[in-house]
PDB file of C-alpha atoms in Angstrom:
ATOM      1  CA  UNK A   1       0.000   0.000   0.000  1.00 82.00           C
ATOM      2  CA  UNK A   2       1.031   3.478  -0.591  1.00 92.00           C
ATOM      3  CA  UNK A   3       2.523   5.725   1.383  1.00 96.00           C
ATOM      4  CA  UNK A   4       0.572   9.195   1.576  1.00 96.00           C
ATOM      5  CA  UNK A   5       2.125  11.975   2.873  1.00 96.00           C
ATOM      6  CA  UNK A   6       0.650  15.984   3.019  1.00 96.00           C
ATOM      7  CA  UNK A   7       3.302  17.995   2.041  1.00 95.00           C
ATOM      8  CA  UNK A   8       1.354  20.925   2.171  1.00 92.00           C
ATOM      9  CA  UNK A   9       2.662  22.355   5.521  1.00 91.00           C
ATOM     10  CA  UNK A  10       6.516  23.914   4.351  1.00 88.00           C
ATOM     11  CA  UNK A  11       7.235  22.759   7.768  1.00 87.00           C
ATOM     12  CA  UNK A  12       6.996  19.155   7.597  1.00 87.00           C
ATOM     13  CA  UNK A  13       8.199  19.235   3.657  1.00 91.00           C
ATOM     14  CA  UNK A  14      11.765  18.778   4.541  1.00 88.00           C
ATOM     15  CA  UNK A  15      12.510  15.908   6.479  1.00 89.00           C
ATOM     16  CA  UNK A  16       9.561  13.771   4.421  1.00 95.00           C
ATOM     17  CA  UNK A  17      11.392  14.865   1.223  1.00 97.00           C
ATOM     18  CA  UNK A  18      14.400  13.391   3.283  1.00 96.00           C
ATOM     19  CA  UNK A  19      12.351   9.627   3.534  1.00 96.00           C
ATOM     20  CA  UNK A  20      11.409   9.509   0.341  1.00 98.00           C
ATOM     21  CA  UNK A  21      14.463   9.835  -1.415  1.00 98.00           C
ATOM     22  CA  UNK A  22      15.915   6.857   1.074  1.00 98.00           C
ATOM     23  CA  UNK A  23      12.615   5.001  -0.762  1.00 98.00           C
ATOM     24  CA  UNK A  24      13.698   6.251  -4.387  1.00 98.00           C
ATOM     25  CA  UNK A  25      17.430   5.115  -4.193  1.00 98.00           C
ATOM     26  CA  UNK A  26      15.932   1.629  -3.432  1.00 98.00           C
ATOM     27  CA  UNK A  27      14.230   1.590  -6.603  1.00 97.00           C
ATOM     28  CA  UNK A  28      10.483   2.892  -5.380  1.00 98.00           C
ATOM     29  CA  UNK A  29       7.671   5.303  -7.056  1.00 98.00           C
ATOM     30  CA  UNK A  30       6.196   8.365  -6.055  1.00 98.00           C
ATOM     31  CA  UNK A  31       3.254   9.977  -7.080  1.00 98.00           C
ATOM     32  CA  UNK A  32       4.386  13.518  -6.709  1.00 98.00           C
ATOM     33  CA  UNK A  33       3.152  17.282  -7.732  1.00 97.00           C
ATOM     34  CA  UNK A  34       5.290  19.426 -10.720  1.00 96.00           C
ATOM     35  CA  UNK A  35       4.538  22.791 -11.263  1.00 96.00           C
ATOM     36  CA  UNK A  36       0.822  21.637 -13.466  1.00 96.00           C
ATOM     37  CA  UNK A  37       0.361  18.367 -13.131  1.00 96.00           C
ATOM     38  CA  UNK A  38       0.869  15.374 -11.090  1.00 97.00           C
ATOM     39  CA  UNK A  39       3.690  12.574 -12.203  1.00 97.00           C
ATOM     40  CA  UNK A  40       5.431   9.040 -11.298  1.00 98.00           C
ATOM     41  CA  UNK A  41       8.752  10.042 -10.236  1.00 98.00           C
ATOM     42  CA  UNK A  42      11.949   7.330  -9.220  1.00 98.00           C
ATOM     43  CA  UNK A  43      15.917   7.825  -9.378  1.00 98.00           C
ATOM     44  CA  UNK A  44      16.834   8.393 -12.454  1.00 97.00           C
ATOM     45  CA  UNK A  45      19.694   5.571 -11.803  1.00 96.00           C
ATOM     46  CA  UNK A  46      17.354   2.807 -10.587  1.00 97.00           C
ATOM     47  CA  UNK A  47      16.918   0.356 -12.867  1.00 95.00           C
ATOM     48  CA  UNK A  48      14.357  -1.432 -10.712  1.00 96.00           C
ATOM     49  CA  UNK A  49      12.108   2.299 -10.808  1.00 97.00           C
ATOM     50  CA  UNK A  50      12.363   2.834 -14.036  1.00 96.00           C
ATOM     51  CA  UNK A  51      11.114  -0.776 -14.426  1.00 96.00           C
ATOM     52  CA  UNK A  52       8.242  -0.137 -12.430  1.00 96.00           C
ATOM     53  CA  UNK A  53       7.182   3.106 -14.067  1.00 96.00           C
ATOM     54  CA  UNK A  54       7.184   1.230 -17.276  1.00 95.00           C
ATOM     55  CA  UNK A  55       5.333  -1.452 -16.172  1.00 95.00           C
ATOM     56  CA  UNK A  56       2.858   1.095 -14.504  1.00 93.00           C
ATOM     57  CA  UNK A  57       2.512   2.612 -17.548  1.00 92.00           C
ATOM     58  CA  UNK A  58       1.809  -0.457 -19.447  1.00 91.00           C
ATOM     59  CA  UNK A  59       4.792   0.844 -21.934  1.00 91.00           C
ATOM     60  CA  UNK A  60       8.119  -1.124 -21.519  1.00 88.00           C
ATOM     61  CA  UNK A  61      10.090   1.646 -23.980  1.00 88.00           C
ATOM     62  CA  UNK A  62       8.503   4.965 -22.393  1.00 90.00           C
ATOM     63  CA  UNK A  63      10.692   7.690 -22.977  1.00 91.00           C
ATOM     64  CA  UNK A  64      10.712   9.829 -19.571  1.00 96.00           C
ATOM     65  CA  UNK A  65      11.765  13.779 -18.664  1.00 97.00           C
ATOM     66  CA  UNK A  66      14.837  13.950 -16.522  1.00 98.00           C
ATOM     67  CA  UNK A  67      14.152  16.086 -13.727  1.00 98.00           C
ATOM     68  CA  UNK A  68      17.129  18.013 -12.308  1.00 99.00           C
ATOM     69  CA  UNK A  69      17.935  20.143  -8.821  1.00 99.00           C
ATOM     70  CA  UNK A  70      20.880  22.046  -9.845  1.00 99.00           C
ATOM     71  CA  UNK A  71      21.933  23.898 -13.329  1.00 98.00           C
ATOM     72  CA  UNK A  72      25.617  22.146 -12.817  1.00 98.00           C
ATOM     73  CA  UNK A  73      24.060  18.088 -13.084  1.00 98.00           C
ATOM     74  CA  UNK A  74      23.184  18.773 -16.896  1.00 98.00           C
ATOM     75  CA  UNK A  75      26.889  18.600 -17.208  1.00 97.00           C
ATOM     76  CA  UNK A  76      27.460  15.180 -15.578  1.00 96.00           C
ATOM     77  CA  UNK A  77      24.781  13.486 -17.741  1.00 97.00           C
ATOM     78  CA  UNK A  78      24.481  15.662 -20.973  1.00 97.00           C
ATOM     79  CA  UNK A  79      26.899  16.490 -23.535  1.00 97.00           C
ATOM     80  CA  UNK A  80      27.776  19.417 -26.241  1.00 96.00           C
ATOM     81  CA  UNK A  81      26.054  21.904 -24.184  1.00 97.00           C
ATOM     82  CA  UNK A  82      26.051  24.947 -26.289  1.00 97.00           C
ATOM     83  CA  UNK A  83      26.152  28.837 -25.123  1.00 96.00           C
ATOM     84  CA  UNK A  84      22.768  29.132 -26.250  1.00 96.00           C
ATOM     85  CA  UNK A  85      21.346  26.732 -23.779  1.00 98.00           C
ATOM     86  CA  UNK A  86      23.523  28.564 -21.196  1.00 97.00           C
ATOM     87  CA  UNK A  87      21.813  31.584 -21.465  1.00 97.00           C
ATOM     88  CA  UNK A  88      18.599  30.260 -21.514  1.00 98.00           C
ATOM     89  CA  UNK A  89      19.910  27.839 -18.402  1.00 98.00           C
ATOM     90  CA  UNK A  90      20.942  31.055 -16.532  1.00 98.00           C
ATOM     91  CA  UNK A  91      17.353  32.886 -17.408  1.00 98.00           C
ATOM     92  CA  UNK A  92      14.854  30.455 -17.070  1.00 99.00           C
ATOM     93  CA  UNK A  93      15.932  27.707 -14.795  1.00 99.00           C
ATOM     94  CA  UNK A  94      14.435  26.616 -12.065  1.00 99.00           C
ATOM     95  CA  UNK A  95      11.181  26.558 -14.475  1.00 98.00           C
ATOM     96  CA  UNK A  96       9.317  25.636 -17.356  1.00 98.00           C
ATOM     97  CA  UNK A  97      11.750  25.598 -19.834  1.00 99.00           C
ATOM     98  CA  UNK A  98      12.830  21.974 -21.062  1.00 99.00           C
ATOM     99  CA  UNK A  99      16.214  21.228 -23.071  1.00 99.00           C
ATOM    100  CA  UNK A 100      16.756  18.614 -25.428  1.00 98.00           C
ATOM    101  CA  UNK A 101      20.419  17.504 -25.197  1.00 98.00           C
ATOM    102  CA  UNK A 102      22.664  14.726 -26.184  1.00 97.00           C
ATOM    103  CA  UNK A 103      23.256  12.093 -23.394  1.00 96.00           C
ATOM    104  CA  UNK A 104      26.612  11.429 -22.218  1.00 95.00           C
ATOM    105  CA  UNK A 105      27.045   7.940 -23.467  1.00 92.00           C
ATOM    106  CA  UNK A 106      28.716   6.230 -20.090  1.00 91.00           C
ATOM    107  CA  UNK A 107      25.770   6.761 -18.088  1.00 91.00           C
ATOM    108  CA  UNK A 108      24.986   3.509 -16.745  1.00 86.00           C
ATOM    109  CA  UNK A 109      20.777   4.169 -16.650  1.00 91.00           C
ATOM    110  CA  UNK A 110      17.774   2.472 -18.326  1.00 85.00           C
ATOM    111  CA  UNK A 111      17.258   5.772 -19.945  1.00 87.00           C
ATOM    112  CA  UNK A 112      18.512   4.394 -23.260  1.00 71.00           C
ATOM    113  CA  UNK A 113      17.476   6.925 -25.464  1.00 78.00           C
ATOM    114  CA  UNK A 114      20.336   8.831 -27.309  1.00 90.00           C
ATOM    115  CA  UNK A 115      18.430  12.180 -26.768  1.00 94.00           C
ATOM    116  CA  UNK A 116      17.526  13.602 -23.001  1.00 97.00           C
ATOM    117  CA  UNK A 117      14.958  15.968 -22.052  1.00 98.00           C
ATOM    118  CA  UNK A 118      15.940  17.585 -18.589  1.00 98.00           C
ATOM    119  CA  UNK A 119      14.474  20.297 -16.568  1.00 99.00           C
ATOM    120  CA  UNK A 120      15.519  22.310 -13.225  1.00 99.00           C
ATOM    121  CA  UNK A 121      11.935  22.745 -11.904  1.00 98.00           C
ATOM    122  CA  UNK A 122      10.253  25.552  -9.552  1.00 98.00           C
ATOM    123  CA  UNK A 123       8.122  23.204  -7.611  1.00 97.00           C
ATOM    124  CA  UNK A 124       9.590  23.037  -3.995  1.00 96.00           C
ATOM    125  CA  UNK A 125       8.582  19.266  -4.246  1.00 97.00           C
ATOM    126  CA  UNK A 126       9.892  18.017  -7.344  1.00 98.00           C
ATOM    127  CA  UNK A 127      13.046  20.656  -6.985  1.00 98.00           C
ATOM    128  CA  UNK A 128      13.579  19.414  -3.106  1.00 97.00           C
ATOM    129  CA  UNK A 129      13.757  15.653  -4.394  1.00 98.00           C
ATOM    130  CA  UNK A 130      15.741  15.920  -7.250  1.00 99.00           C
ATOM    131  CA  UNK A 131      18.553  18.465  -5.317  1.00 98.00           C
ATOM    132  CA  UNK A 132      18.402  15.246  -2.785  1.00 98.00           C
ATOM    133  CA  UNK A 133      18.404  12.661  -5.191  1.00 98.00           C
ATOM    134  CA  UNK A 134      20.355  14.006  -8.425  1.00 98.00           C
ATOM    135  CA  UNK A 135      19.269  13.132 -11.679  1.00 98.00           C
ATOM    136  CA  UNK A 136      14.976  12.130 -11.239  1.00 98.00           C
ATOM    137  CA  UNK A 137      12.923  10.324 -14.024  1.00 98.00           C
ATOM    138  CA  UNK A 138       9.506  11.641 -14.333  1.00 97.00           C
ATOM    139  CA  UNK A 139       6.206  10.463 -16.450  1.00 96.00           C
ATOM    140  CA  UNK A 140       3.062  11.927 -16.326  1.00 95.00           C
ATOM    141  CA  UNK A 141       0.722   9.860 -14.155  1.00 94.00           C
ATOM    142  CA  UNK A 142      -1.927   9.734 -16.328  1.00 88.00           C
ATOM    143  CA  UNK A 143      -3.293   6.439 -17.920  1.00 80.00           C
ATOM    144  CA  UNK A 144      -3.406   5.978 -21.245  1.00 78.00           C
ATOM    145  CA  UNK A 145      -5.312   8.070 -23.623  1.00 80.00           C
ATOM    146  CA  UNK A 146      -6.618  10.182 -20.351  1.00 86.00           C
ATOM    147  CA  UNK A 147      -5.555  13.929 -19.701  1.00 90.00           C
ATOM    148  CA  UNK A 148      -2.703  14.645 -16.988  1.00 93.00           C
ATOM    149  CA  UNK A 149      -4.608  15.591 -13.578  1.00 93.00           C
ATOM    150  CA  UNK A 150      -3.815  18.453 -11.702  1.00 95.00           C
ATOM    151  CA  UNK A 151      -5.666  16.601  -8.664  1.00 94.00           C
ATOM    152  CA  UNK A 152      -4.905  13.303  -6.953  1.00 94.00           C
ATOM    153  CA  UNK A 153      -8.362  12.313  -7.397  1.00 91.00           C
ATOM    154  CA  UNK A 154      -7.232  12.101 -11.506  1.00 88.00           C
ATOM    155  CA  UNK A 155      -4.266  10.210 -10.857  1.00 91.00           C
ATOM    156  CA  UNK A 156      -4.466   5.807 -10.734  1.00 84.00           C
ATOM    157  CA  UNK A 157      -1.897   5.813  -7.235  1.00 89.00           C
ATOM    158  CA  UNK A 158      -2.282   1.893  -7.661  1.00 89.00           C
ATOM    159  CA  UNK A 159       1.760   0.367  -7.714  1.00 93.00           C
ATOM    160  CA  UNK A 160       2.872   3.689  -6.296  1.00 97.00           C
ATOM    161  CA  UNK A 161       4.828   3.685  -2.861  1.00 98.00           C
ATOM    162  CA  UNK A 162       4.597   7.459  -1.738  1.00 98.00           C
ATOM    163  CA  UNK A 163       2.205   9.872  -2.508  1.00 98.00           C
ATOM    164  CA  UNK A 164       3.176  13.659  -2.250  1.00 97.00           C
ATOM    165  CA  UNK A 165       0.195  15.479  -1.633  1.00 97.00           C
ATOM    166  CA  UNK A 166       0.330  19.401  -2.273  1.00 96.00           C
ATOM    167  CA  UNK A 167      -3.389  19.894  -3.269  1.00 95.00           C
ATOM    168  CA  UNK A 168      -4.718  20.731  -6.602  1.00 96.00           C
ATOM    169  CA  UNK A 169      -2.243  22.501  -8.785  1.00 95.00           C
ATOM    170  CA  UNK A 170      -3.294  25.568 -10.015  1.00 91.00           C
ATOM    171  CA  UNK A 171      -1.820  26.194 -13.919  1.00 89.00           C
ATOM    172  CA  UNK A 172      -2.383  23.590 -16.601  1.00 89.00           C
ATOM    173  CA  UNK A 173       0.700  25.157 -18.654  1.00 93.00           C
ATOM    174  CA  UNK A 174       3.030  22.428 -20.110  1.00 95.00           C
ATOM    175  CA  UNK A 175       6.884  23.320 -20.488  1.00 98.00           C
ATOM    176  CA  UNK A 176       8.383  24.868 -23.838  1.00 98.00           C
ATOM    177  CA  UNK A 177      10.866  22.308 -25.271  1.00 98.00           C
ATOM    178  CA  UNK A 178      13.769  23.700 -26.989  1.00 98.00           C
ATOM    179  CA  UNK A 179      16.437  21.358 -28.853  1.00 98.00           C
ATOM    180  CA  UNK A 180      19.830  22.484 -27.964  1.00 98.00           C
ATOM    181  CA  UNK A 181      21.344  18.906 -30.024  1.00 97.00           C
ATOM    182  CA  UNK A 182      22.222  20.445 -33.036  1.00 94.00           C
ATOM    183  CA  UNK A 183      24.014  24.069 -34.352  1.00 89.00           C
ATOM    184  CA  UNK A 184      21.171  25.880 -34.052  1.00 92.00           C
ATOM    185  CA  UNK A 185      18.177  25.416 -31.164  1.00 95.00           C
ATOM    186  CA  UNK A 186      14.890  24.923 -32.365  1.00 96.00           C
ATOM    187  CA  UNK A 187      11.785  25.412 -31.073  1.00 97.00           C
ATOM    188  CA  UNK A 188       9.981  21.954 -30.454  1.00 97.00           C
ATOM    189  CA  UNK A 189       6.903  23.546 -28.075  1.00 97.00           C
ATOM    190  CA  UNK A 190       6.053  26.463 -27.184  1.00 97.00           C
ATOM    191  CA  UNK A 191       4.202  26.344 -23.821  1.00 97.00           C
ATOM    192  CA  UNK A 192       4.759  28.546 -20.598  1.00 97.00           C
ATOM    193  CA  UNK A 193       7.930  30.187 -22.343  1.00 98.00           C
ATOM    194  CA  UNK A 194       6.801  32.248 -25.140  1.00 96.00           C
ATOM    195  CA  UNK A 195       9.227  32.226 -28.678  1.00 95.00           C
ATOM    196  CA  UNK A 196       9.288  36.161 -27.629  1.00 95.00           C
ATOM    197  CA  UNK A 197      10.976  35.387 -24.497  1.00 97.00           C
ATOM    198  CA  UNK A 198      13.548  33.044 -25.729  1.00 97.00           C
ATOM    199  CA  UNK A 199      14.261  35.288 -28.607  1.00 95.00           C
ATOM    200  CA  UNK A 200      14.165  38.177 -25.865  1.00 96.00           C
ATOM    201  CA  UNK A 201      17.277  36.023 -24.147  1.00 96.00           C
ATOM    202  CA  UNK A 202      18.759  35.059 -27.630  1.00 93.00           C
ATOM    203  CA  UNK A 203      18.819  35.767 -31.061  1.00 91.00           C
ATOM    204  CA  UNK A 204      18.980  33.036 -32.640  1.00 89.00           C
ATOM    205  CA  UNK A 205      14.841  32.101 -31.856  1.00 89.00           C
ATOM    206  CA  UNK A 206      14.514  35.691 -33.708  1.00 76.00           C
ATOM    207  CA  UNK A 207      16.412  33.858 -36.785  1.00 63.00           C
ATOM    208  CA  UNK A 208      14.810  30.406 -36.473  1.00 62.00           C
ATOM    209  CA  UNK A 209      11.215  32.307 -36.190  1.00 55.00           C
ATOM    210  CA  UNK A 210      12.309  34.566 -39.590  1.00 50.00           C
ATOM    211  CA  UNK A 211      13.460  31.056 -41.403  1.00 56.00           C
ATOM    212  CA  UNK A 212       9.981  29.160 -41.245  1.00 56.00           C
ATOM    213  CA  UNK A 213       8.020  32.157 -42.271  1.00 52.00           C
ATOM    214  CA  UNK A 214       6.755  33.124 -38.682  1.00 55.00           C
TER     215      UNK A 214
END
């Protein structure tokens, strides 16, 4: 059965942030909140979590976000990070700005995919876990073919161990993705991070934006 813990009280936040990681290095779940919506979180380097998210998930090759609690850890599992993502690193993280970048290739993960897609978070949850834990996978909780839930009551907490209560979240925004793998970034979504702010932080979105006709 799961765990569930209120986390709404700043108070108590800290040393139950402290448990669960102790859960996620063993290779457990937790339902826990992001900034919009609520997701399965484990450590990143479990192989038995990411199992069990998979399986979960009903989806034994899910791709998952990497979730992040300090600018510096891109370095240890990313590679070829260009100035441009630095600048948008240094402006928009912790928040809802994504990067794609190219994993380093001696990570030793069941994140197998050549391409990463990592995040420093604002959430004091999901930012307090992942600067415990380092490097956190993350999937939306949401079953198949049903809309992410800003609410526990949305969420299927069946196979979960902890469950990080914070109440409903209050914005539905989804992060803007920017690819940073190639010699120029592009644009993959725009979501809380407006083209006009990126290009606002660097020029090259301005260029990218005049190239397809926008």
């Amino acid at each position: 059965m799961a765990r569930y813990l209120d986390l709404r009280d700043p108070g108590v936040r800290e040393a139950t942030l402290d448990t669960v990681v102790s859960g996620l290095r063993r290779g457990r779940v937790a339902v826990a909140p992001s900034e919009s919506f609520y997701s399965l979180v484990t450590d990143a380097f479990s192989e038995r979590g990411v199992t069990r998210i998979r399986e979960l998930k009903a989806d034994s090759s899910l791709p998952m976000g990497v979730i992040i609690g300090a600018p510096e850890t891109l370095d240890g599992i990313g590679i070829g990070i260009p100035p441009v993502a630095r600048d948008l690193i240094s402006a928009l993280w912790p928040g809802m700005l994504t990067l794609l970048v190219r994993q380093q290739p001696s990570l030793a993960w069941g994140l197998t995919s050549d391409t990463l897609a990592v995040r420093m978070p604002a959430h004091p949850v999901l930012l307090g876990l992942a600067a415990r834990l380092g490097p956190t996978a993350l999937t939306l909780a949401n079953e198949k073919g049903v809309s992410p839930s800003q609410t526990l009551d949305g969420v299927d907490t069946d196979g979960a161990d902890f469950i990080l209560d914070t109440g409903p979240l209050t914005t539905d925004w989804r992060s803007t993705v920017v690819d940073v793998t190639g010699h120029v970034p592009r644009l993959i979504r725009e979501g809380a991070v407006s083209r006009g702010e990126l290009a606002a932080i660097n020029s090259a979105f301005e260029e990218e934006a005049s190239e397809s006709g926008e």
